[in-house]
Amino acid sequence: MHAVHTTLLQASYHIDEDLKAFFGEPLELYDYVGRVVSKQELLKRFPGKIVVTNMAITGDAYGEAYTAVTLDDAIFLGATLIMLPNEEINRKIRNGHFREDESDAFGEVINIFAGAYSTSFGDYFPKNVRLKKDRMTTVAPTKVQIAAEEPFPDGDYFLASYSMRLGSRALQEFHIFFPPKLLGITKQNAAELKEKPVAATQDASGGHG
C-alpha cells in the first residue's frame, strides 16, 4: 500500500511539471486522498455531469482504470488550453458546451496525465504499469445504472482524489480510480481503506516532493 500511495501522490508532481509549459501557469493536484469505494458511492460524489475517461492499462497488469472530472472543469481546461477568451470560456461552462475543440484539447490534457502516471508507476511501483488514454464519455451520474457496464462496471474501486487548481483558480476534484486487483490491493487492505481513507498528510508518500 505504501507503493500505491507513493506512486499516485508523486504522479501529481509530474502533472504539475509537465502541464505548466502548456498552460503557462501551474496545474496543481494536492490534498491527495486514497480510499476504496463502490460504483454507487463514487457516482454520489458528483452533483452534476462528469467526463469519464477510460485508461487502458498495459505492462505487468492488463485492464482499465478511469479518470473523472466535472464537465465544467473539462470545458474550462480544454478551452483554456486552446486560449479562448475568458468570457467565451465562462459562456461555454454556463451552457455546458463541450464541443469538439474543447473535447480534443481536454483529451490532450488527459494524455499528459496518463504519461505522468505511467512515469510515476515506472519510478515507484514494483510492477511495470502503463496508462494510455482511451475513450471519453460525458454522463449524468444520477442517470447511470449501477449494474450497467458503462461508463465503468459495477464493483469496488481504489479511488485517488485530489483537489485541483490552475494558477489562482480553484477547480473541483480530479479522480482516478482502479480495480483494486490491478494494483495488487488485497481484500484486507481494501476493507481497511473503505473504513479509513489515507491522506497525504498521513505520510502516504514518505515525504513530499
PDB file of N, CA and C in Angstrom, residues 97-158:
ATOM      1  N   HIS A  97     -21.398  23.538 -22.963  1.00  0.00           N
ATOM      2  CA  HIS A  97     -20.951  23.247 -24.327  1.00  0.00           C
ATOM      3  C   HIS A  97     -19.554  22.636 -24.319  1.00  0.00           C
ATOM      4  N   PHE A  98     -19.499  21.338 -24.517  1.00  0.00           N
ATOM      5  CA  PHE A  98     -18.230  20.605 -24.581  1.00  0.00           C
ATOM      6  C   PHE A  98     -18.066  20.114 -26.017  1.00  0.00           C
ATOM      7  N   ARG A  99     -17.726  21.067 -26.889  1.00  0.00           N
ATOM      8  CA  ARG A  99     -17.677  20.800 -28.322  1.00  0.00           C
ATOM      9  C   ARG A  99     -16.358  20.131 -28.696  1.00  0.00           C
ATOM     10  N   GLU A 100     -16.222  19.847 -30.005  1.00  0.00           N
ATOM     11  CA  GLU A 100     -15.074  19.063 -30.473  1.00  0.00           C
ATOM     12  C   GLU A 100     -13.740  19.701 -30.103  1.00  0.00           C
ATOM     13  N   ASP A 101     -13.613  21.029 -30.271  1.00  0.00           N
ATOM     14  CA  ASP A 101     -12.326  21.687 -29.994  1.00  0.00           C
ATOM     15  C   ASP A 101     -11.952  21.548 -28.521  1.00  0.00           C
ATOM     16  N   GLU A 102     -12.906  21.824 -27.616  1.00  0.00           N
ATOM     17  CA  GLU A 102     -12.623  21.715 -26.186  1.00  0.00           C
ATOM     18  C   GLU A 102     -12.381  20.256 -25.789  1.00  0.00           C
ATOM     19  N   SER A 103     -13.167  19.361 -26.380  1.00  0.00           N
ATOM     20  CA  SER A 103     -13.011  17.942 -26.071  1.00  0.00           C
ATOM     21  C   SER A 103     -11.639  17.427 -26.497  1.00  0.00           C
ATOM     22  N   ASP A 104     -11.220  17.792 -27.704  1.00  0.00           N
ATOM     23  CA  ASP A 104      -9.904  17.358 -28.183  1.00  0.00           C
ATOM     24  C   ASP A 104      -8.786  17.916 -27.303  1.00  0.00           C
ATOM     25  N   ALA A 105      -8.926  19.189 -26.905  1.00  0.00           N
ATOM     26  CA  ALA A 105      -7.899  19.817 -26.068  1.00  0.00           C
ATOM     27  C   ALA A 105      -7.870  19.171 -24.689  1.00  0.00           C
ATOM     28  N   PHE A 106      -9.048  18.905 -24.120  1.00  0.00           N
ATOM     29  CA  PHE A 106      -9.083  18.231 -22.825  1.00  0.00           C
ATOM     30  C   PHE A 106      -8.484  16.831 -22.947  1.00  0.00           C
ATOM     31  N   GLY A 107      -8.726  16.166 -24.074  1.00  0.00           N
ATOM     32  CA  GLY A 107      -8.108  14.859 -24.311  1.00  0.00           C
ATOM     33  C   GLY A 107      -6.594  14.933 -24.271  1.00  0.00           C
ATOM     34  N   GLU A 108      -6.027  16.027 -24.786  1.00  0.00           N
ATOM     35  CA  GLU A 108      -4.578  16.203 -24.722  1.00  0.00           C
ATOM     36  C   GLU A 108      -4.100  16.372 -23.281  1.00  0.00           C
ATOM     37  N   VAL A 109      -4.895  17.075 -22.488  1.00  0.00           N
ATOM     38  CA  VAL A 109      -4.556  17.216 -21.060  1.00  0.00           C
ATOM     39  C   VAL A 109      -4.525  15.834 -20.401  1.00  0.00           C
ATOM     40  N   ILE A 110      -5.538  15.023 -20.682  1.00  0.00           N
ATOM     41  CA  ILE A 110      -5.598  13.688 -20.088  1.00  0.00           C
ATOM     42  C   ILE A 110      -4.471  12.810 -20.614  1.00  0.00           C
ATOM     43  N   ASN A 111      -4.064  13.005 -21.874  1.00  0.00           N
ATOM     44  CA  ASN A 111      -2.892  12.280 -22.395  1.00  0.00           C
ATOM     45  C   ASN A 111      -1.659  12.558 -21.541  1.00  0.00           C
ATOM     46  N   ILE A 112      -1.488  13.812 -21.140  1.00  0.00           N
ATOM     47  CA  ILE A 112      -0.335  14.181 -20.318  1.00  0.00           C
ATOM     48  C   ILE A 112      -0.481  13.588 -18.912  1.00  0.00           C
ATOM     49  N   PHE A 113      -1.707  13.573 -18.393  1.00  0.00           N
ATOM     50  CA  PHE A 113      -1.951  12.897 -17.118  1.00  0.00           C
ATOM     51  C   PHE A 113      -1.520  11.435 -17.217  1.00  0.00           C
ATOM     52  N   ALA A 114      -1.937  10.768 -18.299  1.00  0.00           N
ATOM     53  CA  ALA A 114      -1.607   9.348 -18.475  1.00  0.00           C
ATOM     54  C   ALA A 114      -0.102   9.145 -18.502  1.00  0.00           C
ATOM     55  N   GLY A 115       0.618  10.037 -19.192  1.00  0.00           N
ATOM     56  CA  GLY A 115       2.075   9.939 -19.237  1.00  0.00           C
ATOM     57  C   GLY A 115       2.704  10.144 -17.870  1.00  0.00           C
ATOM     58  N   ALA A 116       2.149  11.091 -17.108  1.00  0.00           N
ATOM     59  CA  ALA A 116       2.689  11.364 -15.771  1.00  0.00           C
ATOM     60  C   ALA A 116       2.469  10.177 -14.838  1.00  0.00           C
ATOM     61  N   TYR A 117       1.292   9.565 -14.907  1.00  0.00           N
ATOM     62  CA  TYR A 117       1.041   8.384 -14.077  1.00  0.00           C
ATOM     63  C   TYR A 117       1.916   7.219 -14.507  1.00  0.00           C
ATOM     64  N   SER A 118       2.108   7.047 -15.812  1.00  0.00           N
ATOM     65  CA  SER A 118       2.978   5.968 -16.300  1.00  0.00           C
ATOM     66  C   SER A 118       4.405   6.156 -15.794  1.00  0.00           C
ATOM     67  N   THR A 119       4.898   7.391 -15.828  1.00  0.00           N
ATOM     68  CA  THR A 119       6.236   7.682 -15.323  1.00  0.00           C
ATOM     69  C   THR A 119       6.348   7.373 -13.844  1.00  0.00           C
ATOM     70  N   SER A 120       5.325   7.776 -13.090  1.00  0.00           N
ATOM     71  CA  SER A 120       5.347   7.554 -11.650  1.00  0.00           C
ATOM     72  C   SER A 120       5.293   6.064 -11.315  1.00  0.00           C
ATOM     73  N   PHE A 121       4.468   5.310 -12.047  1.00  0.00           N
ATOM     74  CA  PHE A 121       4.440   3.858 -11.828  1.00  0.00           C
ATOM     75  C   PHE A 121       5.798   3.246 -12.153  1.00  0.00           C
ATOM     76  N   GLY A 122       6.463   3.752 -13.200  1.00  0.00           N
ATOM     77  CA  GLY A 122       7.785   3.242 -13.540  1.00  0.00           C
ATOM     78  C   GLY A 122       8.823   3.530 -12.474  1.00  0.00           C
ATOM     79  N   ASP A 123       8.665   4.671 -11.788  1.00  0.00           N
ATOM     80  CA  ASP A 123       9.659   5.084 -10.793  1.00  0.00           C
ATOM     81  C   ASP A 123       9.412   4.488  -9.408  1.00  0.00           C
ATOM     82  N   TYR A 124       8.148   4.288  -9.033  1.00  0.00           N
ATOM     83  CA  TYR A 124       7.832   3.999  -7.622  1.00  0.00           C
ATOM     84  C   TYR A 124       7.082   2.697  -7.383  1.00  0.00           C
ATOM     85  N   PHE A 125       6.547   2.084  -8.435  1.00  0.00           N
ATOM     86  CA  PHE A 125       5.715   0.905  -8.234  1.00  0.00           C
ATOM     87  C   PHE A 125       6.503  -0.354  -8.575  1.00  0.00           C
ATOM     88  N   PRO A 126       6.323  -1.440  -7.822  1.00  0.00           N
ATOM     89  CA  PRO A 126       7.129  -2.646  -8.059  1.00  0.00           C
ATOM     90  C   PRO A 126       6.842  -3.325  -9.390  1.00  0.00           C
ATOM     91  N   LYS A 127       5.667  -3.090  -9.968  1.00  0.00           N
ATOM     92  CA  LYS A 127       5.335  -3.687 -11.260  1.00  0.00           C
ATOM     93  C   LYS A 127       5.298  -2.617 -12.346  1.00  0.00           C
ATOM     94  N   ASN A 128       5.560  -3.041 -13.570  1.00  0.00           N
ATOM     95  CA  ASN A 128       5.528  -2.134 -14.708  1.00  0.00           C
ATOM     96  C   ASN A 128       4.073  -1.917 -15.130  1.00  0.00           C
ATOM     97  N   VAL A 129       3.566  -0.714 -14.936  1.00  0.00           N
ATOM     98  CA  VAL A 129       2.187  -0.391 -15.287  1.00  0.00           C
ATOM     99  C   VAL A 129       2.186   0.873 -16.147  1.00  0.00           C
ATOM    100  N   ARG A 130       1.551   0.778 -17.306  1.00  0.00           N
ATOM    101  CA  ARG A 130       1.455   1.936 -18.199  1.00  0.00           C
ATOM    102  C   ARG A 130      -0.006   2.274 -18.444  1.00  0.00           C
ATOM    103  N   LEU A 131      -0.294   3.562 -18.543  1.00  0.00           N
ATOM    104  CA  LEU A 131      -1.652   4.033 -18.791  1.00  0.00           C
ATOM    105  C   LEU A 131      -1.715   4.728 -20.142  1.00  0.00           C
ATOM    106  N   LYS A 132      -2.783   4.494 -20.873  1.00  0.00           N
ATOM    107  CA  LYS A 132      -2.990   5.149 -22.164  1.00  0.00           C
ATOM    108  C   LYS A 132      -4.440   5.589 -22.273  1.00  0.00           C
ATOM    109  N   LYS A 133      -4.630   6.854 -22.638  1.00  0.00           N
ATOM    110  CA  LYS A 133      -5.989   7.391 -22.760  1.00  0.00           C
ATOM    111  C   LYS A 133      -6.760   6.641 -23.842  1.00  0.00           C
ATOM    112  N   ASP A 134      -8.006   6.287 -23.502  1.00  0.00           N
ATOM    113  CA  ASP A 134      -8.896   5.662 -24.467  1.00  0.00           C
ATOM    114  C   ASP A 134     -10.084   6.607 -24.676  1.00  0.00           C
ATOM    115  N   ARG A 135     -11.281   6.119 -24.647  1.00  0.00           N
ATOM    116  CA  ARG A 135     -12.434   6.953 -24.971  1.00  0.00           C
ATOM    117  C   ARG A 135     -12.867   7.824 -23.792  1.00  0.00           C
ATOM    118  N   MET A 136     -13.532   8.918 -24.123  1.00  0.00           N
ATOM    119  CA  MET A 136     -14.099   9.807 -23.119  1.00  0.00           C
ATOM    120  C   MET A 136     -15.618   9.800 -23.247  1.00  0.00           C
ATOM    121  N   THR A 137     -16.296   9.839 -22.104  1.00  0.00           N
ATOM    122  CA  THR A 137     -17.753   9.814 -22.084  1.00  0.00           C
ATOM    123  C   THR A 137     -18.263  10.873 -21.123  1.00  0.00           C
ATOM    124  N   THR A 138     -19.248  11.644 -21.562  1.00  0.00           N
ATOM    125  CA  THR A 138     -19.911  12.605 -20.679  1.00  0.00           C
ATOM    126  C   THR A 138     -21.197  11.976 -20.163  1.00  0.00           C
ATOM    127  N   VAL A 139     -21.358  11.934 -18.843  1.00  0.00           N
ATOM    128  CA  VAL A 139     -22.525  11.276 -18.262  1.00  0.00           C
ATOM    129  C   VAL A 139     -23.092  12.113 -17.113  1.00  0.00           C
ATOM    130  N   ALA A 140     -24.377  11.898 -16.863  1.00  0.00           N
ATOM    131  CA  ALA A 140     -25.035  12.444 -15.670  1.00  0.00           C
ATOM    132  C   ALA A 140     -25.086  11.317 -14.641  1.00  0.00           C
ATOM    133  N   PRO A 141     -24.342  11.406 -13.551  1.00  0.00           N
ATOM    134  CA  PRO A 141     -24.264  10.301 -12.583  1.00  0.00           C
ATOM    135  C   PRO A 141     -25.616   9.808 -12.080  1.00  0.00           C
ATOM    136  N   THR A 142     -26.582  10.715 -11.930  1.00  0.00           N
ATOM    137  CA  THR A 142     -27.883  10.296 -11.409  1.00  0.00           C
ATOM    138  C   THR A 142     -28.641   9.405 -12.387  1.00  0.00           C
ATOM    139  N   LYS A 143     -28.221   9.382 -13.659  1.00  0.00           N
ATOM    140  CA  LYS A 143     -28.902   8.573 -14.664  1.00  0.00           C
ATOM    141  C   LYS A 143     -28.157   7.283 -14.994  1.00  0.00           C
ATOM    142  N   VAL A 144     -27.023   7.057 -14.335  1.00  0.00           N
ATOM    143  CA  VAL A 144     -26.233   5.852 -14.599  1.00  0.00           C
ATOM    144  C   VAL A 144     -26.831   4.671 -13.845  1.00  0.00           C
ATOM    145  N   GLN A 145     -27.026   3.568 -14.546  1.00  0.00           N
ATOM    146  CA  GLN A 145     -27.481   2.340 -13.910  1.00  0.00           C
ATOM    147  C   GLN A 145     -26.282   1.653 -13.250  1.00  0.00           C
ATOM    148  N   ILE A 146     -26.396   1.339 -11.974  1.00  0.00           N
ATOM    149  CA  ILE A 146     -25.269   0.751 -11.243  1.00  0.00           C
ATOM    150  C   ILE A 146     -24.829  -0.569 -11.881  1.00  0.00           C
ATOM    151  N   ALA A 147     -25.769  -1.355 -12.354  1.00  0.00           N
ATOM    152  CA  ALA A 147     -25.438  -2.664 -12.929  1.00  0.00           C
ATOM    153  C   ALA A 147     -24.881  -2.562 -14.349  1.00  0.00           C
ATOM    154  N   ALA A 148     -24.967  -1.389 -14.970  1.00  0.00           N
ATOM    155  CA  ALA A 148     -24.514  -1.227 -16.357  1.00  0.00           C
ATOM    156  C   ALA A 148     -22.989  -1.267 -16.445  1.00  0.00           C
ATOM    157  N   GLU A 149     -22.484  -1.660 -17.603  1.00  0.00           N
ATOM    158  CA  GLU A 149     -21.040  -1.707 -17.833  1.00  0.00           C
ATOM    159  C   GLU A 149     -20.451  -0.325 -18.097  1.00  0.00           C
ATOM    160  N   GLU A 150     -21.293   0.606 -18.517  1.00  0.00           N
ATOM    161  CA  GLU A 150     -20.834   1.951 -18.853  1.00  0.00           C
ATOM    162  C   GLU A 150     -21.299   2.947 -17.801  1.00  0.00           C
ATOM    163  N   PRO A 151     -20.558   4.010 -17.534  1.00  0.00           N
ATOM    164  CA  PRO A 151     -19.239   4.314 -18.114  1.00  0.00           C
ATOM    165  C   PRO A 151     -18.101   3.478 -17.521  1.00  0.00           C
ATOM    166  N   PHE A 152     -18.414   2.733 -16.442  1.00  0.00           N
ATOM    167  CA  PHE A 152     -17.459   1.767 -15.884  1.00  0.00           C
ATOM    168  C   PHE A 152     -18.270   0.725 -15.132  1.00  0.00           C
ATOM    169  N   PRO A 153     -17.768  -0.505 -15.056  1.00  0.00           N
ATOM    170  CA  PRO A 153     -18.549  -1.605 -14.475  1.00  0.00           C
ATOM    171  C   PRO A 153     -18.807  -1.414 -12.979  1.00  0.00           C
ATOM    172  N   ASP A 154     -19.805  -2.151 -12.496  1.00  0.00           N
ATOM    173  CA  ASP A 154     -20.086  -2.162 -11.066  1.00  0.00           C
ATOM    174  C   ASP A 154     -18.941  -2.864 -10.331  1.00  0.00           C
ATOM    175  N   GLY A 155     -18.777  -2.520  -9.057  1.00  0.00           N
ATOM    176  CA  GLY A 155     -17.731  -3.135  -8.247  1.00  0.00           C
ATOM    177  C   GLY A 155     -17.042  -2.110  -7.381  1.00  0.00           C
ATOM    178  N   ASP A 156     -16.058  -2.553  -6.627  1.00  0.00           N
ATOM    179  CA  ASP A 156     -15.260  -1.665  -5.794  1.00  0.00           C
ATOM    180  C   ASP A 156     -14.072  -1.122  -6.588  1.00  0.00           C
ATOM    181  N   TYR A 157     -13.671   0.096  -6.247  1.00  0.00           N
ATOM    182  CA  TYR A 157     -12.538   0.744  -6.911  1.00  0.00           C
ATOM    183  C   TYR A 157     -11.633   1.400  -5.870  1.00  0.00           C
ATOM    184  N   PHE A 158     -10.327   1.357  -6.159  1.00  0.00           N
ATOM    185  CA  PHE A 158      -9.411   2.184  -5.381  1.00  0.00           C
ATOM    186  C   PHE A 158      -9.435   3.563  -6.021  1.00  0.00           C
TER     187      PHE A 158
END
